[in-house]
Structure formats: C-alpha cells, structure tokens
mmCIF file of C-alpha atoms in Angstrom:
data_model
loop_
_atom_site.group_PDB
_atom_site.id
_atom_site.type_symbol
_atom_site.label_atom_id
_atom_site.label_comp_id
_atom_site.label_asym_id
_atom_site.label_seq_id
_atom_site.Cartn_x
_atom_site.Cartn_y
_atom_site.Cartn_z
ATOM 1 C CA MET A 1 0.000 0.000 0.000
ATOM 2 C CA PHE A 2 1.124 3.524 -0.782
ATOM 3 C CA ALA A 3 0.540 6.682 1.199
ATOM 4 C CA GLY A 4 -1.357 9.248 -0.829
ATOM 5 C CA VAL A 5 0.181 12.601 -1.712
ATOM 6 C CA GLU A 6 -1.453 15.907 -2.608
ATOM 7 C CA THR A 7 1.151 17.680 -4.727
ATOM 8 C CA ALA A 8 2.898 17.007 -8.016
ATOM 9 C CA GLY A 9 6.280 17.430 -6.326
ATOM 10 C CA ALA A 10 5.533 14.786 -3.709
ATOM 11 C CA PHE A 11 4.213 12.433 -6.385
ATOM 12 C CA LEU A 12 7.415 12.807 -8.409
ATOM 13 C CA ALA A 13 9.535 12.218 -5.326
ATOM 14 C CA ALA A 14 7.597 9.009 -4.630
ATOM 15 C CA LEU A 15 8.108 7.879 -8.231
ATOM 16 C CA GLU A 16 11.834 8.512 -8.065
ATOM 17 C CA ALA A 17 12.029 6.360 -4.930
ATOM 18 C CA LEU A 18 10.308 3.518 -6.804
ATOM 19 C CA SER A 19 12.479 3.640 -9.922
ATOM 20 C CA SER A 20 14.791 0.820 -10.957
ATOM 21 C CA ASP A 21 17.218 0.151 -13.777
ATOM 22 C CA ASP A 22 15.499 -3.165 -14.566
ATOM 23 C CA GLU A 23 12.145 -1.459 -15.192
ATOM 24 C CA LEU A 24 13.833 1.245 -17.240
ATOM 25 C CA ARG A 25 15.323 -1.381 -19.542
ATOM 26 C CA LYS A 26 11.874 -2.964 -19.978
ATOM 27 C CA TYR A 27 10.374 0.366 -21.019
ATOM 28 C CA LYS A 28 13.119 0.980 -23.541
ATOM 29 C CA ARG A 29 12.327 -2.380 -25.116
ATOM 30 C CA ALA A 30 8.554 -1.876 -25.087
ATOM 31 C CA PHE A 31 8.195 1.787 -26.071
ATOM 32 C CA PRO A 32 9.666 2.878 -29.421
ATOM 33 C CA LEU A 33 9.610 6.534 -28.348
ATOM 34 C CA ALA A 34 11.818 5.672 -25.374
ATOM 35 C CA ARG A 35 14.298 3.930 -27.652
ATOM 36 C CA LYS A 36 14.368 6.986 -29.894
ATOM 37 C CA GLY A 37 14.842 9.355 -26.958
ATOM 38 C CA ARG A 38 11.540 11.108 -27.604
ATOM 39 C CA ASP A 39 9.988 10.074 -24.286
ATOM 40 C CA ARG A 40 11.654 9.832 -20.909
ATOM 41 C CA PHE A 41 11.091 7.105 -18.331
ATOM 42 C CA LEU A 42 12.124 6.910 -14.703
ATOM 43 C CA GLY A 43 11.820 3.123 -14.610
ATOM 44 C CA VAL A 44 8.787 2.656 -12.335
ATOM 45 C CA ARG A 45 6.556 -0.400 -12.690
ATOM 46 C CA MET A 46 3.208 0.774 -14.075
ATOM 47 C CA GLY A 47 1.301 -1.153 -11.413
ATOM 48 C CA ASP A 48 3.095 0.949 -8.782
ATOM 49 C CA VAL A 49 2.232 4.128 -10.688
ATOM 50 C CA PHE A 50 -1.452 3.162 -10.669
ATOM 51 C CA ASP A 51 -1.398 2.248 -6.972
ATOM 52 C CA LEU A 52 0.242 5.544 -6.058
ATOM 53 C CA ALA A 53 -2.292 7.400 -8.212
ATOM 54 C CA LYS A 54 -5.187 5.577 -6.549
ATOM 55 C CA ALA A 55 -3.884 6.532 -3.104
ATOM 56 C CA SER A 56 -3.501 10.123 -4.338
ATOM 57 C CA ALA A 57 -6.889 10.349 -6.051
ATOM 58 C CA ASP A 58 -7.865 13.470 -4.079
ATOM 59 C CA MET A 59 -5.050 15.525 -5.627
ATOM 60 C CA PRO A 60 -6.246 19.003 -6.733
ATOM 61 C CA LEU A 61 -6.469 19.438 -10.488
ATOM 62 C CA ASP A 62 -3.887 22.227 -10.628
ATOM 63 C CA GLU A 63 -1.380 19.743 -9.187
ATOM 64 C CA VAL A 64 -2.552 17.064 -11.630
ATOM 65 C CA GLU A 65 -1.878 19.491 -14.460
ATOM 66 C CA GLN A 66 1.649 19.997 -13.149
ATOM 67 C CA LEU A 67 2.135 16.232 -13.377
ATOM 68 C CA LEU A 68 0.922 16.344 -16.981
ATOM 69 C CA GLU A 69 3.615 18.911 -17.710
ATOM 70 C CA SER A 70 6.355 16.582 -16.477
ATOM 71 C CA PRO A 71 8.833 15.177 -19.023
ATOM 72 C CA TRP A 72 8.613 11.796 -17.237
ATOM 73 C CA HIS A 73 6.199 9.306 -18.764
ATOM 74 C CA GLU A 74 5.290 7.752 -15.414
ATOM 75 C CA ALA A 75 4.337 11.176 -14.029
ATOM 76 C CA ARG A 76 1.952 11.778 -16.919
ATOM 77 C CA ALA A 77 0.609 8.233 -16.485
ATOM 78 C CA GLY A 78 0.023 9.089 -12.838
ATOM 79 C CA ALA A 79 -1.805 12.261 -13.802
ATOM 80 C CA VAL A 80 -4.238 10.566 -16.179
ATOM 81 C CA SER A 81 -4.712 7.752 -13.655
ATOM 82 C CA ILE A 82 -5.716 10.245 -10.958
ATOM 83 C CA MET A 83 -8.130 11.805 -13.454
ATOM 84 C CA ASP A 84 -9.540 8.375 -14.234
ATOM 85 C CA PHE A 85 -10.011 7.466 -10.560
ATOM 86 C CA GLN A 86 -11.795 10.758 -9.918
ATOM 87 C CA ALA A 87 -14.053 10.291 -12.947
ATOM 88 C CA ARG A 88 -14.970 6.745 -11.888
ATOM 89 C CA ARG A 89 -16.038 7.719 -8.374
ATOM 90 C CA ARG A 90 -19.802 7.938 -7.980
ATOM 91 C CA THR A 91 -19.369 10.708 -5.423
ATOM 92 C CA THR A 92 -17.515 13.003 -7.828
ATOM 93 C CA ALA A 93 -19.531 16.183 -8.330
ATOM 94 C CA PRO A 94 -20.776 17.088 -11.846
ATOM 95 C CA GLU A 95 -18.678 20.255 -11.735
ATOM 96 C CA ARG A 96 -15.516 18.232 -11.133
ATOM 97 C CA ARG A 97 -16.384 15.827 -13.966
ATOM 98 C CA GLN A 98 -16.590 18.808 -16.278
ATOM 99 C CA GLU A 99 -13.250 20.111 -15.012
ATOM 100 C CA LEU A 100 -11.639 16.720 -15.624
ATOM 101 C CA TYR A 101 -13.043 16.600 -19.147
ATOM 102 C CA GLU A 102 -11.866 20.129 -19.905
ATOM 103 C CA LEU A 103 -8.400 19.474 -18.478
ATOM 104 C CA TYR A 104 -8.040 16.323 -20.604
ATOM 105 C CA LEU A 105 -8.909 18.187 -23.797
ATOM 106 C CA ARG A 106 -6.958 21.340 -22.953
ATOM 107 C CA ARG A 107 -3.777 19.406 -22.188
ATOM 108 C CA HIS A 108 -4.087 16.701 -24.792
ATOM 109 C CA ASP A 109 -0.655 17.807 -25.967
ATOM 110 C CA ARG A 110 0.690 16.051 -22.851
ATOM 111 C CA ILE A 111 -1.505 12.966 -23.299
ATOM 112 C CA ASP A 112 0.792 11.904 -26.065
ATOM 113 C CA SER A 113 1.003 8.120 -26.190
ATOM 114 C CA TRP A 114 -1.479 5.297 -26.649
ATOM 115 C CA ASP A 115 -1.305 4.106 -23.042
ATOM 116 C CA LEU A 116 -2.040 7.565 -21.640
ATOM 117 C CA VAL A 117 -5.104 7.862 -23.874
ATOM 118 C CA ASP A 118 -6.341 4.416 -22.907
ATOM 119 C CA ARG A 119 -5.900 5.101 -19.195
ATOM 120 C CA ALA A 120 -8.438 7.933 -19.067
ATOM 121 C CA ALA A 121 -10.351 8.547 -22.298
ATOM 122 C CA ALA A 122 -13.239 6.180 -21.611
ATOM 123 C CA HIS A 123 -14.221 7.532 -18.192
ATOM 124 C CA VAL A 124 -12.954 11.122 -18.303
ATOM 125 C CA VAL A 125 -14.152 11.918 -21.830
ATOM 126 C CA GLY A 126 -16.696 9.220 -22.631
ATOM 127 C CA GLY A 127 -18.190 9.245 -19.153
ATOM 128 C CA TYR A 128 -18.705 13.003 -19.251
ATOM 129 C CA LEU A 129 -20.276 12.915 -22.710
ATOM 130 C CA ALA A 130 -22.479 9.861 -22.078
ATOM 131 C CA ASP A 131 -25.639 11.935 -21.639
ATOM 132 C CA ARG A 132 -24.492 14.963 -23.660
ATOM 133 C CA ARG A 133 -23.935 15.874 -27.289
ATOM 134 C CA LYS A 134 -21.004 13.976 -28.780
ATOM 135 C CA ASP A 135 -19.872 16.654 -31.257
ATOM 136 C CA GLN A 136 -16.426 17.001 -29.675
ATOM 137 C CA LEU A 137 -15.623 13.369 -30.416
ATOM 138 C CA TYR A 138 -16.193 13.975 -34.127
ATOM 139 C CA VAL A 139 -13.887 17.000 -33.958
ATOM 140 C CA LEU A 140 -11.217 14.811 -32.343
ATOM 141 C CA ALA A 141 -11.765 12.074 -34.932
ATOM 142 C CA ARG A 142 -10.746 14.550 -37.642
ATOM 143 C CA SER A 143 -7.725 15.907 -35.754
ATOM 144 C CA SER A 144 -4.234 15.882 -37.241
ATOM 145 C CA SER A 145 -3.013 14.238 -34.014
ATOM 146 C CA PRO A 146 -3.258 10.429 -33.951
ATOM 147 C CA TYR A 147 -3.614 10.508 -30.166
ATOM 148 C CA GLU A 148 -6.620 12.812 -30.371
ATOM 149 C CA ARG A 149 -8.106 10.498 -32.998
ATOM 150 C CA ARG A 150 -7.461 7.564 -30.673
ATOM 151 C CA THR A 151 -9.247 9.435 -27.872
ATOM 152 C CA ALA A 152 -12.283 9.841 -30.122
ATOM 153 C CA ILE A 153 -12.751 6.102 -30.580
ATOM 154 C CA VAL A 154 -11.561 4.960 -27.122
ATOM 155 C CA ALA A 155 -13.982 7.367 -25.421
ATOM 156 C CA THR A 156 -16.849 5.455 -27.024
ATOM 157 C CA MET A 157 -15.854 2.372 -25.030
ATOM 158 C CA HIS A 158 -17.820 3.935 -22.166
ATOM 159 C CA PHE A 159 -20.904 4.122 -24.374
ATOM 160 C CA LEU A 160 -20.470 0.453 -25.279
ATOM 161 C CA SER A 161 -20.544 -0.423 -21.577
ATOM 162 C CA LEU A 162 -24.009 1.172 -21.540
ATOM 163 C CA GLY A 163 -25.136 -0.776 -24.615
ATOM 164 C CA GLN A 164 -24.847 2.247 -26.923
ATOM 165 C CA THR A 165 -23.057 1.452 -30.189
ATOM 166 C CA LYS A 166 -24.114 4.282 -32.513
ATOM 167 C CA ASP A 167 -21.143 6.579 -31.972
ATOM 168 C CA THR A 168 -18.593 3.767 -32.008
ATOM 169 C CA PHE A 169 -19.665 2.734 -35.489
ATOM 170 C CA ALA A 170 -19.995 6.330 -36.702
ATOM 171 C CA ILE A 171 -16.504 7.300 -35.541
ATOM 172 C CA ALA A 172 -15.095 4.016 -36.846
ATOM 173 C CA GLU A 173 -16.368 5.035 -40.281
ATOM 174 C CA ILE A 174 -14.345 8.257 -40.072
ATOM 175 C CA LEU A 175 -11.238 6.370 -38.933
ATOM 176 C CA ALA A 176 -11.686 3.184 -40.967
ATOM 177 C CA ASP A 177 -8.649 3.771 -43.184
ATOM 178 C CA ASP A 178 -6.611 5.868 -40.747
ATOM 179 C CA PRO A 179 -2.912 5.782 -41.683
ATOM 180 C CA ASP A 180 -1.571 5.524 -38.118
ATOM 181 C CA PRO A 181 -1.301 2.119 -36.387
ATOM 182 C CA VAL A 182 -2.009 3.724 -33.013
ATOM 183 C CA VAL A 183 -5.459 4.618 -34.333
ATOM 184 C CA GLN A 184 -5.977 1.471 -36.389
ATOM 185 C CA LYS A 185 -5.549 -0.782 -33.346
ATOM 186 C CA ALA A 186 -8.010 1.262 -31.280
ATOM 187 C CA VAL A 187 -10.611 1.216 -34.060
ATOM 188 C CA GLY A 188 -10.366 -2.560 -34.341
ATOM 189 C CA TRP A 189 -10.504 -2.956 -30.561
ATOM 190 C CA ALA A 190 -13.636 -0.811 -30.274
ATOM 191 C CA LEU A 191 -15.373 -2.568 -33.159
ATOM 192 C CA ARG A 192 -14.550 -5.978 -31.701
ATOM 193 C CA THR A 193 -15.991 -4.844 -28.357
ATOM 194 C CA ALA A 194 -19.156 -3.534 -30.026
ATOM 195 C CA GLY A 195 -19.650 -6.994 -31.498
ATOM 196 C CA SER A 196 -22.426 -8.508 -33.565
ATOM 197 C CA PRO A 197 -24.848 -7.949 -35.141
ATOM 198 C CA GLY A 198 -23.689 -4.364 -35.612
ATOM 199 C CA LEU A 199 -20.108 -5.384 -36.295
ATOM 200 C CA GLU A 200 -20.961 -7.652 -39.194
ATOM 201 C CA GLN A 201 -23.319 -5.068 -40.654
ATOM 202 C CA PHE A 202 -20.524 -2.494 -40.421
ATOM 203 C CA LEU A 203 -17.979 -4.815 -42.032
ATOM 204 C CA GLU A 204 -20.228 -5.756 -44.942
ATOM 205 C CA HIS A 205 -19.630 -2.253 -46.267
ATOM 206 C CA TRP A 206 -16.405 -1.124 -44.619
ATOM 207 C CA ALA A 207 -14.149 -4.199 -44.566
ATOM 208 C CA PRO A 208 -12.717 -3.554 -48.065
ATOM 209 C CA HIS A 209 -11.852 0.031 -47.115
ATOM 210 C CA MET A 210 -10.346 -0.505 -43.657
ATOM 211 C CA ALA A 211 -6.708 -0.418 -42.656
ATOM 212 C CA ARG A 212 -5.505 -4.018 -42.432
ATOM 213 C CA VAL A 213 -4.567 -3.783 -38.751
ATOM 214 C CA ALA A 214 -7.971 -2.367 -37.810
ATOM 215 C CA LEU A 215 -9.774 -5.097 -39.706
ATOM 216 C CA ARG A 216 -7.703 -7.893 -38.154
ATOM 217 C CA TYR A 217 -8.424 -6.601 -34.655
ATOM 218 C CA ALA A 218 -12.131 -6.165 -35.452
ATOM 219 C CA VAL A 219 -12.730 -9.698 -36.753
ATOM 220 C CA GLU A 220 -10.623 -11.485 -34.162
ATOM 221 C CA LYS A 221 -13.558 -13.047 -32.263
ATOM 222 C CA LEU A 222 -15.831 -13.760 -35.216
ATOM 223 C CA PRO A 223 -16.356 -17.344 -36.391
ATOM 224 C CA LYS A 224 -13.502 -18.513 -38.592
ATOM 225 C CA ASP A 225 -15.479 -18.607 -41.842
ATOM 226 C CA THR A 226 -16.927 -15.142 -41.237
ATOM 227 C CA ARG A 227 -13.510 -13.760 -40.295
ATOM 228 C CA GLU A 228 -11.890 -15.156 -43.408
ATOM 229 C CA ARG A 229 -14.679 -13.804 -45.622
ATOM 230 C CA PHE A 230 -14.113 -10.251 -44.453
ATOM 231 C CA LEU A 231 -10.333 -10.524 -44.692
ATOM 232 C CA LYS A 232 -10.685 -11.919 -48.210
ATOM 233 C CA ALA A 233 -13.014 -9.081 -49.183
ATOM 234 C CA GLN A 234 -10.276 -6.620 -48.300
ATOM 235 C CA THR A 235 -7.656 -8.615 -50.213
ATOM 236 C CA LEU A 236 -9.837 -8.712 -53.323
ATOM 237 C CA LYS A 237 -10.429 -4.965 -53.087
ATOM 238 C CA ALA A 238 -6.673 -4.308 -52.835
ATOM 239 C CA SER A 239 -5.942 -6.437 -55.898
#
C-alpha cells in the first residue's frame, strides 16, 4: 500500500524512490519513443504508478496538471490515472467531472502516447459525454493528431458499456482507413468490443476500405469462416 500525496512534487519524489534500472530497460524495449529518446522514463513499474495514483486520487487538479507537464512518462501516467479514478467515483460532483473533461482536452498535448489515452479517455471523456452531445468526439476524430483520434474512438468504449453502439460505429467510419497504427488498433478494438450484429453489418460495407490492422483486430472473435470472408473481401479490393 502507498501513502497518498497531494502535490505534483511529492508524487514525483515518490516515483523517483520507486524507480529501478530493470524497469527502465523494460520500457526501452517496449516503447519505441523511449528507444528513440523522444519520451523519458524513470523506470517505475506501471502497477506501482497506478497504486500511487489511486492513493492520491484526491489531488487538486492544478497539481494534476503539473504532473501532466512533467517530461517523465510515469508522471503523466500518474496524472491521467488520478483523473480516471476521480471520474470513476460515484461521489464526484458534476462540476468536477466537467473540469476533468476540460483538463483532458486542454492538455491533450501532454496525453501523447497510446497508453495515456487508454488510461483515461473512456471515463474522463466518454463518461462526461455519455448523456451529452457527442460533437467534440467527431472533432477529435478529424484531428491531425493520432492521439486525439485515438481518444475519439476509445472514449466510445464507455458508451459500449451502456449498450450504446451508434457513436462507435460512426466514428469508426471516419477512422476506418486511418494511416496511423495507433489509431488502427483502437478502431479494431472498439469494433470488436461492439460486437455482432452491428459489427458484421458495419464490415459488410467497410471491410474492403479498412486499414488491415484495424480489420484484423475487429474480426478477431468472429467465427472462422466469417472472419476469413471479411479478410478476403479486403484482399480482393486491394488487388
């Protein structure tokens, strides 16, 4: 168990105390941006980051934003985790949910890898928009940033948990042939989660036009003959 902290500085100090060379080597193998020197890691096991964030879930949002500004990946992961824990709590006031949503969008420049998006988009963005207009998701889906496009589709995972598939399929149409693998994988993941019968209806039209990675993820749990039919449809279209 970790003791909770209330400031970005204390959170960073706790992370530094948890860092290890072994974990740092693992990150450099797993994250291409780390290998290229475009993201910096302390070497803290992500499970420890999440546990520290959970213990620190009452951190004020101005301190959370300071964590987002950190060059250290684990600090930003801690920030979005705190946001996620706050958004998940049933006792969180509507005003705070709006502040979390606005902070996520305003500082999306610091939510700049697939794991950071996945840690908070569903509950912070999708949860806030569940009973509101979804226009912002369609703006994000057309963004020049692949991480903002990933947010658009991952946020709809919250709607899927409520049995609402409309926006998942609509945004998947926009992103069906997205050029970036970070988006392609999320599109396939969301479509697979949405499942049948909507998935098969979607694929009847869109399979030939989808990025290969997105299609493979989407059909993964379909019966073998159905899966092969959609994959073949794309192959025939390409030829």
